[in-house]
Protein backbone atom coordinates (compact mmCIF):
# COMPACT_ATOMS: atom_id res chain seq x y z
CA UNK A 1 0.00 0.00 0.00
CA UNK A 2 1.03 3.64 -0.33
CA UNK A 3 1.73 5.52 2.89
CA UNK A 4 3.24 8.80 4.04
CA UNK A 5 6.43 8.17 6.02
CA UNK A 6 8.30 10.21 8.58
CA UNK A 7 11.90 8.99 8.81
CA UNK A 8 13.34 12.06 10.53
CA UNK A 9 11.71 14.51 12.96
CA UNK A 10 11.34 18.06 11.64
CA UNK A 11 9.13 20.21 9.43
CA UNK A 12 6.51 18.46 7.25
CA UNK A 13 8.54 18.99 4.06
CA UNK A 14 10.63 15.94 5.13
CA UNK A 15 7.64 13.60 4.69
CA UNK A 16 7.72 11.15 1.78
CA UNK A 17 5.12 8.87 0.18
CA UNK A 18 6.31 5.29 -0.43
CA UNK A 19 5.09 1.72 -0.93
CA UNK A 20 5.02 -0.16 2.38
CA UNK A 21 3.82 -3.60 3.49
CA UNK A 22 0.07 -3.98 3.96
CA UNK A 23 -0.75 -4.05 7.70
CA UNK A 24 -2.53 -7.07 9.21
CA UNK A 25 -5.03 -6.86 12.03
CA UNK A 26 -4.01 -8.64 15.24
CA UNK A 27 -6.32 -9.85 18.03
CA UNK A 28 -9.00 -7.26 18.78
CA UNK A 29 -8.06 -5.19 15.74
CA UNK A 30 -9.74 -4.15 12.49
CA UNK A 31 -8.17 -3.38 9.11
CA UNK A 32 -9.66 -0.26 7.50
CA UNK A 33 -9.32 0.76 3.85
CA UNK A 34 -8.83 4.49 4.30
CA UNK A 35 -10.81 6.72 1.93
CA UNK A 36 -9.97 10.07 3.52
CA UNK A 37 -7.73 11.32 6.34
CA UNK A 38 -7.99 14.75 7.96
CA UNK A 39 -5.01 16.84 9.00
CA UNK A 40 -5.02 17.96 12.62
CA UNK A 41 -2.56 20.40 14.19
CA UNK A 42 -1.12 17.64 16.45
CA UNK A 43 0.06 15.79 13.28
CA UNK A 44 2.48 18.68 12.71
CA UNK A 45 3.67 18.44 16.32
CA UNK A 46 4.14 14.64 16.14
CA UNK A 47 6.22 14.91 12.94
CA UNK A 48 8.37 17.56 14.67
CA UNK A 49 8.65 15.41 17.86
CA UNK A 50 6.99 18.27 19.81
CA UNK A 51 3.80 16.43 20.84
CA UNK A 52 3.20 15.24 24.41
CA UNK A 53 3.02 11.63 23.17
CA UNK A 54 6.09 10.76 21.02
CA UNK A 55 6.04 8.45 17.95
CA UNK A 56 9.12 6.28 17.30
CA UNK A 57 10.83 6.61 13.89
CA UNK A 58 10.08 5.60 11.21
CA UNK A 59 6.32 5.98 11.28
CA UNK A 60 3.28 6.86 9.19
CA UNK A 61 1.66 10.05 10.51
CA UNK A 62 -2.08 10.74 10.42
CA UNK A 63 -4.53 10.69 13.29
CA UNK A 64 -8.06 10.83 11.87
CA UNK A 65 -9.67 8.84 9.06
CA UNK A 66 -12.83 7.55 7.42
CA UNK A 67 -13.04 4.42 5.29
CA UNK A 68 -14.53 0.95 5.09
CA UNK A 69 -13.77 -2.19 7.09
CA UNK A 70 -11.45 -4.43 5.03
CA UNK A 71 -10.69 -7.23 7.50
CA UNK A 72 -11.20 -8.39 11.08
CA UNK A 73 -8.50 -9.69 13.42
CA UNK A 74 -8.83 -12.80 15.61
CA UNK A 75 -11.64 -12.49 18.15
CA UNK A 76 -13.34 -9.58 16.40
CA UNK A 77 -16.93 -10.10 15.26
CA UNK A 78 -17.70 -6.75 13.65
CA UNK A 79 -18.38 -4.32 12.15
CA UNK A 80 -18.85 -6.40 8.99
CA UNK A 81 -16.37 -6.06 6.13
CA UNK A 82 -17.53 -3.22 3.88
CA UNK A 83 -19.06 -1.09 6.70
CA UNK A 84 -18.27 2.61 6.62
CA UNK A 85 -16.34 3.63 9.74
CA UNK A 86 -14.36 6.56 11.12
CA UNK A 87 -11.75 6.73 13.81
CA UNK A 88 -8.87 8.49 15.50
CA UNK A 89 -5.40 7.11 16.21
CA UNK A 90 -2.10 8.65 17.26
CA UNK A 91 -0.41 7.80 13.94
CA UNK A 92 -0.96 5.66 10.84
CA UNK A 93 -3.91 7.27 9.04
CA UNK A 94 -2.06 8.90 6.12
CA UNK A 95 -2.00 5.54 4.32
CA UNK A 96 -4.26 3.45 2.12
CA UNK A 97 -4.85 1.05 5.02
CA UNK A 98 -4.71 1.38 8.80
CA UNK A 99 -5.11 -1.15 11.63
CA UNK A 100 -6.94 0.05 14.75
CA UNK A 101 -8.50 -1.48 17.88
CA UNK A 102 -12.08 -2.54 17.06
CA UNK A 103 -13.38 -0.67 20.10
CA UNK A 104 -12.00 2.64 18.83
CA UNK A 105 -14.04 2.71 15.62
CA UNK A 106 -17.05 4.98 15.27
CA UNK A 107 -20.05 4.94 12.95
CA UNK A 108 -20.04 7.52 10.18
CA UNK A 109 -22.87 9.96 11.04
CA UNK A 110 -25.71 9.68 8.52
CA UNK A 111 -25.35 12.31 5.83
CA UNK A 112 -21.55 12.70 5.90
CA UNK A 113 -19.48 11.62 2.88
CA UNK A 114 -16.01 10.17 3.48
CA UNK A 115 -14.19 13.51 3.15
CA UNK A 116 -16.45 15.22 5.70
CA UNK A 117 -16.60 12.13 7.95
CA UNK A 118 -12.80 12.15 8.20
CA UNK A 119 -12.84 15.84 9.12
CA UNK A 120 -15.62 15.66 11.67
CA UNK A 121 -15.00 13.91 14.93
CA UNK A 122 -11.81 15.28 16.49
CA UNK A 123 -12.63 18.94 16.02
CA UNK A 124 -16.42 18.75 16.49
CA UNK A 125 -16.30 16.54 19.58
CA UNK A 126 -13.51 18.69 21.04
CA UNK A 127 -15.48 21.85 20.33
CA UNK A 128 -18.73 20.40 21.74
CA UNK A 129 -17.17 19.18 24.99
CA UNK A 130 -15.24 22.42 25.41
CA UNK A 131 -18.41 24.45 24.99
CA UNK A 132 -20.93 22.27 26.79
CA UNK A 133 -19.44 19.46 28.93
CA UNK A 134 -16.71 21.65 30.40
CA UNK A 135 -17.74 25.18 29.45
CA UNK A 136 -21.40 24.82 30.53
CA UNK A 137 -22.51 27.00 27.61
CA UNK A 138 -26.12 28.21 27.67
CA UNK A 139 -28.21 29.73 24.88
CA UNK A 140 -28.07 33.52 24.85
CA UNK A 141 -24.60 33.71 26.42
CA UNK A 142 -21.63 35.42 24.77
CA UNK A 143 -18.82 33.03 23.79
CA UNK A 144 -15.44 34.21 22.49
CA UNK A 145 -13.75 31.65 20.23
CA UNK A 146 -10.02 32.09 19.55
CA UNK A 147 -8.52 30.74 16.32
CA UNK A 148 -12.08 30.92 15.05
CA UNK A 149 -11.22 30.04 11.43
CA UNK A 150 -9.11 26.99 12.38
CA UNK A 151 -10.25 23.38 12.82
CA UNK A 152 -11.36 23.40 16.47
CA UNK A 153 -12.24 27.10 16.33
CA UNK A 154 -14.52 26.88 13.28
CA UNK A 155 -16.26 23.86 14.83
CA UNK A 156 -16.75 25.78 18.09
CA UNK A 157 -18.26 28.77 16.23
CA UNK A 158 -20.53 26.47 14.23
CA UNK A 159 -21.81 24.50 17.24
CA UNK A 160 -22.10 27.53 19.54
CA UNK A 161 -24.19 29.43 17.01
CA UNK A 162 -26.42 26.39 16.45
CA UNK A 163 -26.92 26.07 20.23
CA UNK A 164 -28.07 29.70 20.42
CA UNK A 165 -24.96 31.35 21.83
CA UNK A 166 -23.81 34.77 20.63
CA UNK A 167 -20.31 34.28 19.24
CA UNK A 168 -17.41 36.72 19.05
CA UNK A 169 -14.84 35.20 16.68
CA UNK A 170 -11.17 36.06 17.15
CA UNK A 171 -8.66 35.43 14.36
CA UNK A 172 -5.62 36.95 12.66
CA UNK A 173 -7.11 38.53 9.51
CA UNK A 174 -10.35 39.93 8.15
CA UNK A 175 -10.79 37.11 5.62
CA UNK A 176 -10.46 34.59 8.47
CA UNK A 177 -13.09 36.46 10.48
CA UNK A 178 -15.35 36.35 7.42
CA UNK A 179 -15.10 32.55 7.49
CA UNK A 180 -16.24 32.56 11.14
CA UNK A 181 -19.09 34.96 10.37
CA UNK A 182 -20.19 32.54 7.66
CA UNK A 183 -20.48 29.88 10.37
CA UNK A 184 -22.66 32.07 12.58
CA UNK A 185 -20.35 34.39 14.52
CA UNK A 186 -22.10 37.67 15.33
CA UNK A 187 -18.91 39.73 15.57
CA UNK A 188 -15.21 39.41 14.90
CA UNK A 189 -12.00 40.70 16.48
CA UNK A 190 -8.65 40.70 14.69
CA UNK A 191 -6.54 39.77 17.72
CA UNK A 192 -3.29 40.67 15.98
CA UNK A 193 -4.28 44.28 15.21
CA UNK A 194 -6.98 45.04 17.80
CA UNK A 195 -7.11 45.03 21.62
CA UNK A 196 -8.96 41.76 22.24
CA UNK A 197 -9.97 42.53 25.83
CA UNK A 198 -11.40 45.98 25.03
CA UNK A 199 -13.16 44.86 21.84
CA UNK A 200 -14.83 41.93 23.62
CA UNK A 201 -16.02 44.24 26.39
CA UNK A 202 -17.40 46.70 23.81
CA UNK A 203 -19.12 44.01 21.78
CA UNK A 204 -20.78 42.52 24.85
CA UNK A 205 -22.24 45.80 26.06
CA UNK A 206 -19.46 46.54 28.55
CA UNK A 207 -20.00 43.42 30.64
CA UNK A 208 -17.56 40.99 29.02
CA UNK A 209 -18.12 37.48 27.70
CA UNK A 210 -19.53 34.51 29.63
CA UNK A 211 -17.19 31.96 28.04
CA UNK A 212 -13.87 31.73 26.18
CA UNK A 213 -12.87 28.71 24.08
CA UNK A 214 -9.10 28.83 23.55
CA UNK A 215 -7.32 26.40 21.18
CA UNK A 216 -4.53 28.97 20.55
CA UNK A 217 -2.97 29.94 23.90
CA UNK A 218 0.22 31.99 23.75
CA UNK A 219 -0.11 35.77 23.73
CA UNK A 220 -3.89 35.75 23.15
CA UNK A 221 -5.05 33.74 26.17
CA UNK A 222 -4.62 36.37 28.89
CA UNK A 223 -6.28 39.10 26.82
CA UNK A 224 -9.25 36.80 26.24
CA UNK A 225 -9.47 35.92 29.94
CA UNK A 226 -9.43 39.63 30.78
CA UNK A 227 -12.42 40.05 28.47
CA UNK A 228 -14.59 37.75 30.64
CA UNK A 229 -17.31 39.05 32.94
CA UNK A 230 -17.54 38.20 36.66
CA UNK A 231 -17.98 34.43 37.07
CA UNK A 232 -16.98 33.80 33.43
CA UNK A 233 -15.51 30.49 32.25
CA UNK A 234 -12.26 30.03 30.33
CA UNK A 235 -11.65 26.67 28.62
CA UNK A 236 -8.08 25.90 27.55
CA UNK A 237 -8.02 23.48 24.62
CA UNK A 238 -4.69 23.85 22.82
CA UNK A 239 -1.60 25.91 22.11
CA UNK A 240 -1.42 26.48 18.35
CA UNK A 241 0.54 29.67 19.08
CA UNK A 242 3.36 27.49 20.42
CA UNK A 243 3.54 29.00 23.91
CA UNK A 244 1.70 27.62 26.93
CA UNK A 245 0.35 30.77 28.62
CA UNK A 246 1.02 31.54 32.29
CA UNK A 247 -2.03 33.35 33.63
CA UNK A 248 -1.68 35.54 36.77
CA UNK A 249 -4.05 33.88 39.25
CA UNK A 250 -5.12 37.21 40.73
CA UNK A 251 -7.16 37.74 37.54
CA UNK A 252 -9.10 34.61 38.43
CA UNK A 253 -9.53 35.75 42.03
CA UNK A 254 -10.67 39.28 41.20
CA UNK A 255 -13.60 38.20 39.03
CA UNK A 256 -14.36 34.76 40.47
CA UNK A 257 -13.46 33.16 37.12
CA UNK A 258 -13.50 29.44 36.34
CA UNK A 259 -10.58 28.02 34.33
CA UNK A 260 -10.98 24.51 32.98
CA UNK A 261 -9.35 22.30 30.34
CA UNK A 262 -10.52 19.70 27.87
CA UNK A 263 -8.72 16.73 26.26
CA UNK A 264 -10.38 14.51 23.63
CA UNK A 265 -8.02 11.51 23.92
CA UNK A 266 -9.15 10.62 27.43
CA UNK A 267 -12.74 11.89 27.66
CA UNK A 268 -14.30 8.53 26.78
CA UNK A 269 -12.58 6.99 29.82
CA UNK A 270 -13.58 9.54 32.47
CA UNK A 271 -16.87 10.92 31.10
CA UNK A 272 -18.67 8.18 29.09
CA UNK A 273 -22.10 9.73 29.70
CA UNK A 274 -20.95 13.09 28.38
CA UNK A 275 -19.53 11.35 25.30
CA UNK A 276 -22.84 9.59 24.64
CA UNK A 277 -24.70 12.90 25.00
CA UNK A 278 -22.22 14.69 22.71
CA UNK A 279 -22.60 11.97 20.08
CA UNK A 280 -26.40 12.32 20.22
CA UNK A 281 -26.36 16.10 19.89
CA UNK A 282 -23.73 16.12 17.14
CA UNK A 283 -25.62 13.46 15.15
CA UNK A 284 -28.77 15.58 15.42
CA UNK A 285 -26.94 18.69 14.25
CA UNK A 286 -25.51 16.74 11.28
CA UNK A 287 -29.04 15.58 10.40
CA UNK A 288 -30.03 19.26 10.49
CA UNK A 289 -27.32 20.07 7.94
CA UNK A 290 -24.17 20.78 9.98
CA UNK A 291 -20.98 19.90 8.05
CA UNK A 292 -17.34 20.51 8.93
CA UNK A 293 -15.75 23.23 6.82
CA UNK A 294 -13.32 21.44 4.47
CA UNK A 295 -11.31 24.13 2.71
CA UNK A 296 -8.86 21.98 0.76
CA UNK A 297 -8.54 18.36 -0.37
CA UNK A 298 -5.14 16.93 -1.43
CA UNK A 299 -4.15 13.53 -2.80
CA UNK A 300 -1.78 11.56 -0.53
CA UNK A 301 1.14 12.93 -2.60
CA UNK A 302 0.25 16.38 -1.22
CA UNK A 303 0.75 15.36 2.42
CA UNK A 304 3.82 17.56 2.99
CA UNK A 305 2.12 20.61 1.45
CA UNK A 306 -1.04 19.97 3.46
CA UNK A 307 0.81 19.80 6.79
CA UNK A 308 3.00 22.79 5.89
CA UNK A 309 -0.12 24.91 5.25
CA UNK A 310 -1.50 23.95 8.68
CA UNK A 311 1.84 24.59 10.39
CA UNK A 312 2.14 28.01 8.74
CA UNK A 313 -1.35 29.21 9.68
CA UNK A 314 -2.58 29.32 6.08
CA UNK A 315 -5.64 27.07 6.33
CA UNK A 316 -9.24 27.61 7.33
CA UNK A 317 -11.44 24.82 8.68
CA UNK A 318 -10.03 21.43 7.78
CA UNK A 319 -7.58 20.10 5.20
CA UNK A 320 -8.23 16.52 4.10
CA UNK A 321 -6.19 13.91 2.18
CA UNK A 322 -8.21 11.90 -0.35
CA UNK A 323 -6.65 8.43 -0.32
CA UNK A 324 -8.72 7.36 -3.32
CA UNK A 325 -7.23 10.08 -5.57
CA UNK A 326 -3.97 9.70 -7.50
N1 LIG B 1 -7.67 19.45 23.78
C1 LIG B 1 -7.99 18.64 22.78
O1 LIG B 1 -8.60 17.60 22.98
C2 LIG B 1 -7.61 19.04 21.39
C3 LIG B 1 -8.21 18.42 20.27
C4 LIG B 1 -7.86 18.87 18.99
C5 LIG B 1 -6.90 19.88 18.85
N2 LIG B 1 -6.32 20.41 19.97
C6 LIG B 1 -5.32 21.49 19.90
O2 LIG B 1 -6.00 22.66 19.50
C7 LIG B 1 -5.12 23.48 18.77
C8 LIG B 1 -5.77 23.87 17.46
O3 LIG B 1 -5.93 22.70 16.65
P1 LIG B 1 -6.61 22.81 15.23
O4 LIG B 1 -6.64 21.44 14.65
O5 LIG B 1 -7.84 23.62 15.32
O6 LIG B 1 -5.49 23.67 14.45
P2 LIG B 1 -5.64 24.64 13.22
O7 LIG B 1 -6.75 24.21 12.34
O8 LIG B 1 -4.28 24.78 12.64
O9 LIG B 1 -6.09 26.02 13.88
C9 LIG B 1 -5.27 26.69 14.80
C10 LIG B 1 -5.54 28.18 14.69
O10 LIG B 1 -4.68 28.82 15.62
C11 LIG B 1 -4.36 30.10 15.14
N3 LIG B 1 -2.96 30.40 15.46
C12 LIG B 1 -2.54 31.42 16.24
N4 LIG B 1 -1.21 31.43 16.33
C13 LIG B 1 -0.77 30.42 15.57
C14 LIG B 1 0.53 29.94 15.25
N5 LIG B 1 1.64 30.54 15.75
N6 LIG B 1 0.65 28.86 14.45
C15 LIG B 1 -0.44 28.25 13.96
N7 LIG B 1 -1.72 28.67 14.22
C16 LIG B 1 -1.87 29.74 15.02
C17 LIG B 1 -4.62 30.11 13.65
O11 LIG B 1 -5.61 31.09 13.39
P3 LIG B 1 -5.27 32.64 13.18
O12 LIG B 1 -4.16 32.73 12.14
O13 LIG B 1 -6.53 33.20 12.67
O14 LIG B 1 -4.83 33.15 14.50
C18 LIG B 1 -5.21 28.75 13.33
O15 LIG B 1 -6.37 28.83 12.55
C19 LIG B 1 -3.82 22.71 18.61
O16 LIG B 1 -2.91 23.14 19.61
C20 LIG B 1 -4.23 21.27 18.86
O17 LIG B 1 -3.17 20.49 19.37
C21 LIG B 1 -6.66 20.02 21.22
Coordinates of C-alpha atoms and ligand atoms in Angstrom, one line a residue:
X1 CA 0.0 0.0 0.0
X2 CA 1.0 3.6 -0.3
X3 CA 1.7 5.5 2.9
X4 CA 3.2 8.8 4.0
X5 CA 6.4 8.2 6.0
X6 CA 8.3 10.2 8.6
X7 CA 11.9 9.0 8.8
X8 CA 13.3 12.1 10.5
X9 CA 11.7 14.5 13.0
X10 CA 11.3 18.1 11.6
X11 CA 9.1 20.2 9.4
X12 CA 6.5 18.5 7.3
X13 CA 8.5 19.0 4.1
X14 CA 10.6 15.9 5.1
X15 CA 7.6 13.6 4.7
X16 CA 7.7 11.1 1.8
X17 CA 5.1 8.9 0.2
X18 CA 6.3 5.3 -0.4
X19 CA 5.1 1.7 -0.9
X20 CA 5.0 -0.2 2.4
X21 CA 3.8 -3.6 3.5
X22 CA 0.1 -4.0 4.0
X23 CA -0.7 -4.1 7.7
X24 CA -2.5 -7.1 9.2
X25 CA -5.0 -6.9 12.0
X26 CA -4.0 -8.6 15.2
X27 CA -6.3 -9.8 18.0
X28 CA -9.0 -7.3 18.8
X29 CA -8.1 -5.2 15.7
X30 CA -9.7 -4.1 12.5
X31 CA -8.2 -3.4 9.1
X32 CA -9.7 -0.3 7.5
X33 CA -9.3 0.8 3.9
X34 CA -8.8 4.5 4.3
X35 CA -10.8 6.7 1.9
X36 CA -10.0 10.1 3.5
X37 CA -7.7 11.3 6.3
X38 CA -8.0 14.7 8.0
X39 CA -5.0 16.8 9.0
X40 CA -5.0 18.0 12.6
X41 CA -2.6 20.4 14.2
X42 CA -1.1 17.6 16.4
X43 CA 0.1 15.8 13.3
X44 CA 2.5 18.7 12.7
X45 CA 3.7 18.4 16.3
X46 CA 4.1 14.6 16.1
X47 CA 6.2 14.9 12.9
X48 CA 8.4 17.6 14.7
X49 CA 8.6 15.4 17.9
X50 CA 7.0 18.3 19.8
X51 CA 3.8 16.4 20.8
X52 CA 3.2 15.2 24.4
X53 CA 3.0 11.6 23.2
X54 CA 6.1 10.8 21.0
X55 CA 6.0 8.4 18.0
X56 CA 9.1 6.3 17.3
X57 CA 10.8 6.6 13.9
X58 CA 10.1 5.6 11.2
X59 CA 6.3 6.0 11.3
X60 CA 3.3 6.9 9.2
X61 CA 1.7 10.1 10.5
X62 CA -2.1 10.7 10.4
X63 CA -4.5 10.7 13.3
X64 CA -8.1 10.8 11.9
X65 CA -9.7 8.8 9.1
X66 CA -12.8 7.5 7.4
X67 CA -13.0 4.4 5.3
X68 CA -14.5 0.9 5.1
X69 CA -13.8 -2.2 7.1
X70 CA -11.5 -4.4 5.0
X71 CA -10.7 -7.2 7.5
X72 CA -11.2 -8.4 11.1
X73 CA -8.5 -9.7 13.4
X74 CA -8.8 -12.8 15.6
X75 CA -11.6 -12.5 18.2
X76 CA -13.3 -9.6 16.4
X77 CA -16.9 -10.1 15.3
X78 CA -17.7 -6.7 13.7
X79 CA -18.4 -4.3 12.2
X80 CA -18.9 -6.4 9.0
X81 CA -16.4 -6.1 6.1
X82 CA -17.5 -3.2 3.9
X83 CA -19.1 -1.1 6.7
X84 CA -18.3 2.6 6.6
X85 CA -16.3 3.6 9.7
X86 CA -14.4 6.6 11.1
X87 CA -11.8 6.7 13.8
X88 CA -8.9 8.5 15.5
X89 CA -5.4 7.1 16.2
X90 CA -2.1 8.7 17.3
X91 CA -0.4 7.8 13.9
X92 CA -1.0 5.7 10.8
X93 CA -3.9 7.3 9.0
X94 CA -2.1 8.9 6.1
X95 CA -2.0 5.5 4.3
X96 CA -4.3 3.4 2.1
X97 CA -4.8 1.1 5.0
X98 CA -4.7 1.4 8.8
X99 CA -5.1 -1.1 11.6
X100 CA -6.9 0.0 14.7
X101 CA -8.5 -1.5 17.9
X102 CA -12.1 -2.5 17.1
X103 CA -13.4 -0.7 20.1
X104 CA -12.0 2.6 18.8
X105 CA -14.0 2.7 15.6
X106 CA -17.1 5.0 15.3
X107 CA -20.1 4.9 13.0
X108 CA -20.0 7.5 10.2
X109 CA -22.9 10.0 11.0
X110 CA -25.7 9.7 8.5
X111 CA -25.3 12.3 5.8
X112 CA -21.6 12.7 5.9
X113 CA -19.5 11.6 2.9
X114 CA -16.0 10.2 3.5
X115 CA -14.2 13.5 3.2
X116 CA -16.4 15.2 5.7
X117 CA -16.6 12.1 7.9
X118 CA -12.8 12.2 8.2
X119 CA -12.8 15.8 9.1
X120 CA -15.6 15.7 11.7
X121 CA -15.0 13.9 14.9
X122 CA -11.8 15.3 16.5
X123 CA -12.6 18.9 16.0
X124 CA -16.4 18.8 16.5
X125 CA -16.3 16.5 19.6
X126 CA -13.5 18.7 21.0
X127 CA -15.5 21.8 20.3
X128 CA -18.7 20.4 21.7
X129 CA -17.2 19.2 25.0
X130 CA -15.2 22.4 25.4
X131 CA -18.4 24.4 25.0
X132 CA -20.9 22.3 26.8
X133 CA -19.4 19.5 28.9
X134 CA -16.7 21.6 30.4
X135 CA -17.7 25.2 29.4
X136 CA -21.4 24.8 30.5
X137 CA -22.5 27.0 27.6
X138 CA -26.1 28.2 27.7
X139 CA -28.2 29.7 24.9
X140 CA -28.1 33.5 24.9
X141 CA -24.6 33.7 26.4
X142 CA -21.6 35.4 24.8
X143 CA -18.8 33.0 23.8
X144 CA -15.4 34.2 22.5
X145 CA -13.7 31.7 20.2
X146 CA -10.0 32.1 19.6
X147 CA -8.5 30.7 16.3
X148 CA -12.1 30.9 15.0
X149 CA -11.2 30.0 11.4
X150 CA -9.1 27.0 12.4
X151 CA -10.2 23.4 12.8
X152 CA -11.4 23.4 16.5
X153 CA -12.2 27.1 16.3
X154 CA -14.5 26.9 13.3
X155 CA -16.3 23.9 14.8
X156 CA -16.8 25.8 18.1
X157 CA -18.3 28.8 16.2
X158 CA -20.5 26.5 14.2
X159 CA -21.8 24.5 17.2
X160 CA -22.1 27.5 19.5
X161 CA -24.2 29.4 17.0
X162 CA -26.4 26.4 16.4
X163 CA -26.9 26.1 20.2
X164 CA -28.1 29.7 20.4
X165 CA -25.0 31.4 21.8
X166 CA -23.8 34.8 20.6
X167 CA -20.3 34.3 19.2
X168 CA -17.4 36.7 19.1
X169 CA -14.8 35.2 16.7
X170 CA -11.2 36.1 17.2
X171 CA -8.7 35.4 14.4
X172 CA -5.6 36.9 12.7
X173 CA -7.1 38.5 9.5
X174 CA -10.4 39.9 8.1
X175 CA -10.8 37.1 5.6
X176 CA -10.5 34.6 8.5
X177 CA -13.1 36.5 10.5
X178 CA -15.4 36.4 7.4
X179 CA -15.1 32.5 7.5
X180 CA -16.2 32.6 11.1
X181 CA -19.1 35.0 10.4
X182 CA -20.2 32.5 7.7
X183 CA -20.5 29.9 10.4
X184 CA -22.7 32.1 12.6
X185 CA -20.4 34.4 14.5
X186 CA -22.1 37.7 15.3
X187 CA -18.9 39.7 15.6
X188 CA -15.2 39.4 14.9
X189 CA -12.0 40.7 16.5
X190 CA -8.7 40.7 14.7
X191 CA -6.5 39.8 17.7
X192 CA -3.3 40.7 16.0
X193 CA -4.3 44.3 15.2
X194 CA -7.0 45.0 17.8
X195 CA -7.1 45.0 21.6
X196 CA -9.0 41.8 22.2
X197 CA -10.0 42.5 25.8
X198 CA -11.4 46.0 25.0
X199 CA -13.2 44.9 21.8
X200 CA -14.8 41.9 23.6
X201 CA -16.0 44.2 26.4
X202 CA -17.4 46.7 23.8
X203 CA -19.1 44.0 21.8
X204 CA -20.8 42.5 24.9
X205 CA -22.2 45.8 26.1
X206 CA -19.5 46.5 28.6
X207 CA -20.0 43.4 30.6
X208 CA -17.6 41.0 29.0
X209 CA -18.1 37.5 27.7
X210 CA -19.5 34.5 29.6
X211 CA -17.2 32.0 28.0
X212 CA -13.9 31.7 26.2
X213 CA -12.9 28.7 24.1
X214 CA -9.1 28.8 23.5
X215 CA -7.3 26.4 21.2
X216 CA -4.5 29.0 20.5
X217 CA -3.0 29.9 23.9
X218 CA 0.2 32.0 23.8
X219 CA -0.1 35.8 23.7
X220 CA -3.9 35.8 23.2
X221 CA -5.1 33.7 26.2
X222 CA -4.6 36.4 28.9
X223 CA -6.3 39.1 26.8
X224 CA -9.3 36.8 26.2
X225 CA -9.5 35.9 29.9
X226 CA -9.4 39.6 30.8
X227 CA -12.4 40.1 28.5
X228 CA -14.6 37.8 30.6
X229 CA -17.3 39.0 32.9
X230 CA -17.5 38.2 36.7
X231 CA -18.0 34.4 37.1
X232 CA -17.0 33.8 33.4
X233 CA -15.5 30.5 32.2
X234 CA -12.3 30.0 30.3
X235 CA -11.6 26.7 28.6
X236 CA -8.1 25.9 27.6
X237 CA -8.0 23.5 24.6
X238 CA -4.7 23.9 22.8
X239 CA -1.6 25.9 22.1
X240 CA -1.4 26.5 18.3
X241 CA 0.5 29.7 19.1
X242 CA 3.4 27.5 20.4
X243 CA 3.5 29.0 23.9
X244 CA 1.7 27.6 26.9
X245 CA 0.4 30.8 28.6
X246 CA 1.0 31.5 32.3
X247 CA -2.0 33.3 33.6
X248 CA -1.7 35.5 36.8
X249 CA -4.1 33.9 39.3
X250 CA -5.1 37.2 40.7
X251 CA -7.2 37.7 37.5
X252 CA -9.1 34.6 38.4
X253 CA -9.5 35.7 42.0
X254 CA -10.7 39.3 41.2
X255 CA -13.6 38.2 39.0
X256 CA -14.4 34.8 40.5
X257 CA -13.5 33.2 37.1
X258 CA -13.5 29.4 36.3
X259 CA -10.6 28.0 34.3
X260 CA -11.0 24.5 33.0
X261 CA -9.4 22.3 30.3
X262 CA -10.5 19.7 27.9
X263 CA -8.7 16.7 26.3
X264 CA -10.4 14.5 23.6
X265 CA -8.0 11.5 23.9
X266 CA -9.2 10.6 27.4
X267 CA -12.7 11.9 27.7
X268 CA -14.3 8.5 26.8
X269 CA -12.6 7.0 29.8
X270 CA -13.6 9.5 32.5
X271 CA -16.9 10.9 31.1
X272 CA -18.7 8.2 29.1
X273 CA -22.1 9.7 29.7
X274 CA -20.9 13.1 28.4
X275 CA -19.5 11.3 25.3
X276 CA -22.8 9.6 24.6
X277 CA -24.7 12.9 25.0
X278 CA -22.2 14.7 22.7
X279 CA -22.6 12.0 20.1
X280 CA -26.4 12.3 20.2
X281 CA -26.4 16.1 19.9
X282 CA -23.7 16.1 17.1
X283 CA -25.6 13.5 15.1
X284 CA -28.8 15.6 15.4
X285 CA -26.9 18.7 14.3
X286 CA -25.5 16.7 11.3
X287 CA -29.0 15.6 10.4
X288 CA -30.0 19.3 10.5
X289 CA -27.3 20.1 7.9
X290 CA -24.2 20.8 10.0
X291 CA -21.0 19.9 8.0
X292 CA -17.3 20.5 8.9
X293 CA -15.7 23.2 6.8
X294 CA -13.3 21.4 4.5
X295 CA -11.3 24.1 2.7
X296 CA -8.9 22.0 0.8
X297 CA -8.5 18.4 -0.4
X298 CA -5.1 16.9 -1.4
X299 CA -4.2 13.5 -2.8
X300 CA -1.8 11.6 -0.5
X301 CA 1.1 12.9 -2.6
X302 CA 0.2 16.4 -1.2
X303 CA 0.7 15.4 2.4
X304 CA 3.8 17.6 3.0
X305 CA 2.1 20.6 1.4
X306 CA -1.0 20.0 3.5
X307 CA 0.8 19.8 6.8
X308 CA 3.0 22.8 5.9
X309 CA -0.1 24.9 5.2
X310 CA -1.5 23.9 8.7
X311 CA 1.8 24.6 10.4
X312 CA 2.1 28.0 8.7
X313 CA -1.4 29.2 9.7
X314 CA -2.6 29.3 6.1
X315 CA -5.6 27.1 6.3
X316 CA -9.2 27.6 7.3
X317 CA -11.4 24.8 8.7
X318 CA -10.0 21.4 7.8
X319 CA -7.6 20.1 5.2
X320 CA -8.2 16.5 4.1
X321 CA -6.2 13.9 2.2
X322 CA -8.2 11.9 -0.4
X323 CA -6.6 8.4 -0.3
X324 CA -8.7 7.4 -3.3
X325 CA -7.2 10.1 -5.6
X326 CA -4.0 9.7 -7.5
Ligands
LIG1 N1 -7.7 19.4 23.8 C1 -8.0 18.6 22.8 O1 -8.6 17.6 23.0 C2 -7.6 19.0 21.4 C3 -8.2 18.4 20.3 C4 -7.9 18.9 19.0 C5 -6.9 19.9 18.9 N2 -6.3 20.4 20.0 C6 -5.3 21.5 19.9 O2 -6.0 22.7 19.5 C7 -5.1 23.5 18.8 C8 -5.8 23.9 17.5 O3 -5.9 22.7 16.6 P1 -6.6 22.8 15.2 O4 -6.6 21.4 14.7 O5 -7.8 23.6 15.3 O6 -5.5 23.7 14.5 P2 -5.6 24.6 13.2 O7 -6.8 24.2 12.3 O8 -4.3 24.8 12.6 O9 -6.1 26.0 13.9 C9 -5.3 26.7 14.8 C10 -5.5 28.2 14.7 O10 -4.7 28.8 15.6 C11 -4.4 30.1 15.1 N3 -3.0 30.4 15.5 C12 -2.5 31.4 16.2 N4 -1.2 31.4 16.3 C13 -0.8 30.4 15.6 C14 0.5 29.9 15.3 N5 1.6 30.5 15.8 N6 0.6 28.9 14.4 C15 -0.4 28.2 14.0 N7 -1.7 28.7 14.2 C16 -1.9 29.7 15.0 C17 -4.6 30.1 13.6 O11 -5.6 31.1 13.4 P3 -5.3 32.6 13.2 O12 -4.2 32.7 12.1 O13 -6.5 33.2 12.7 O14 -4.8 33.1 14.5 C18 -5.2 28.7 13.3 O15 -6.4 28.8 12.5 C19 -3.8 22.7 18.6 O16 -2.9 23.1 19.6 C20 -4.2 21.3 18.9 O17 -3.2 20.5 19.4 C21 -6.7 20.0 21.2

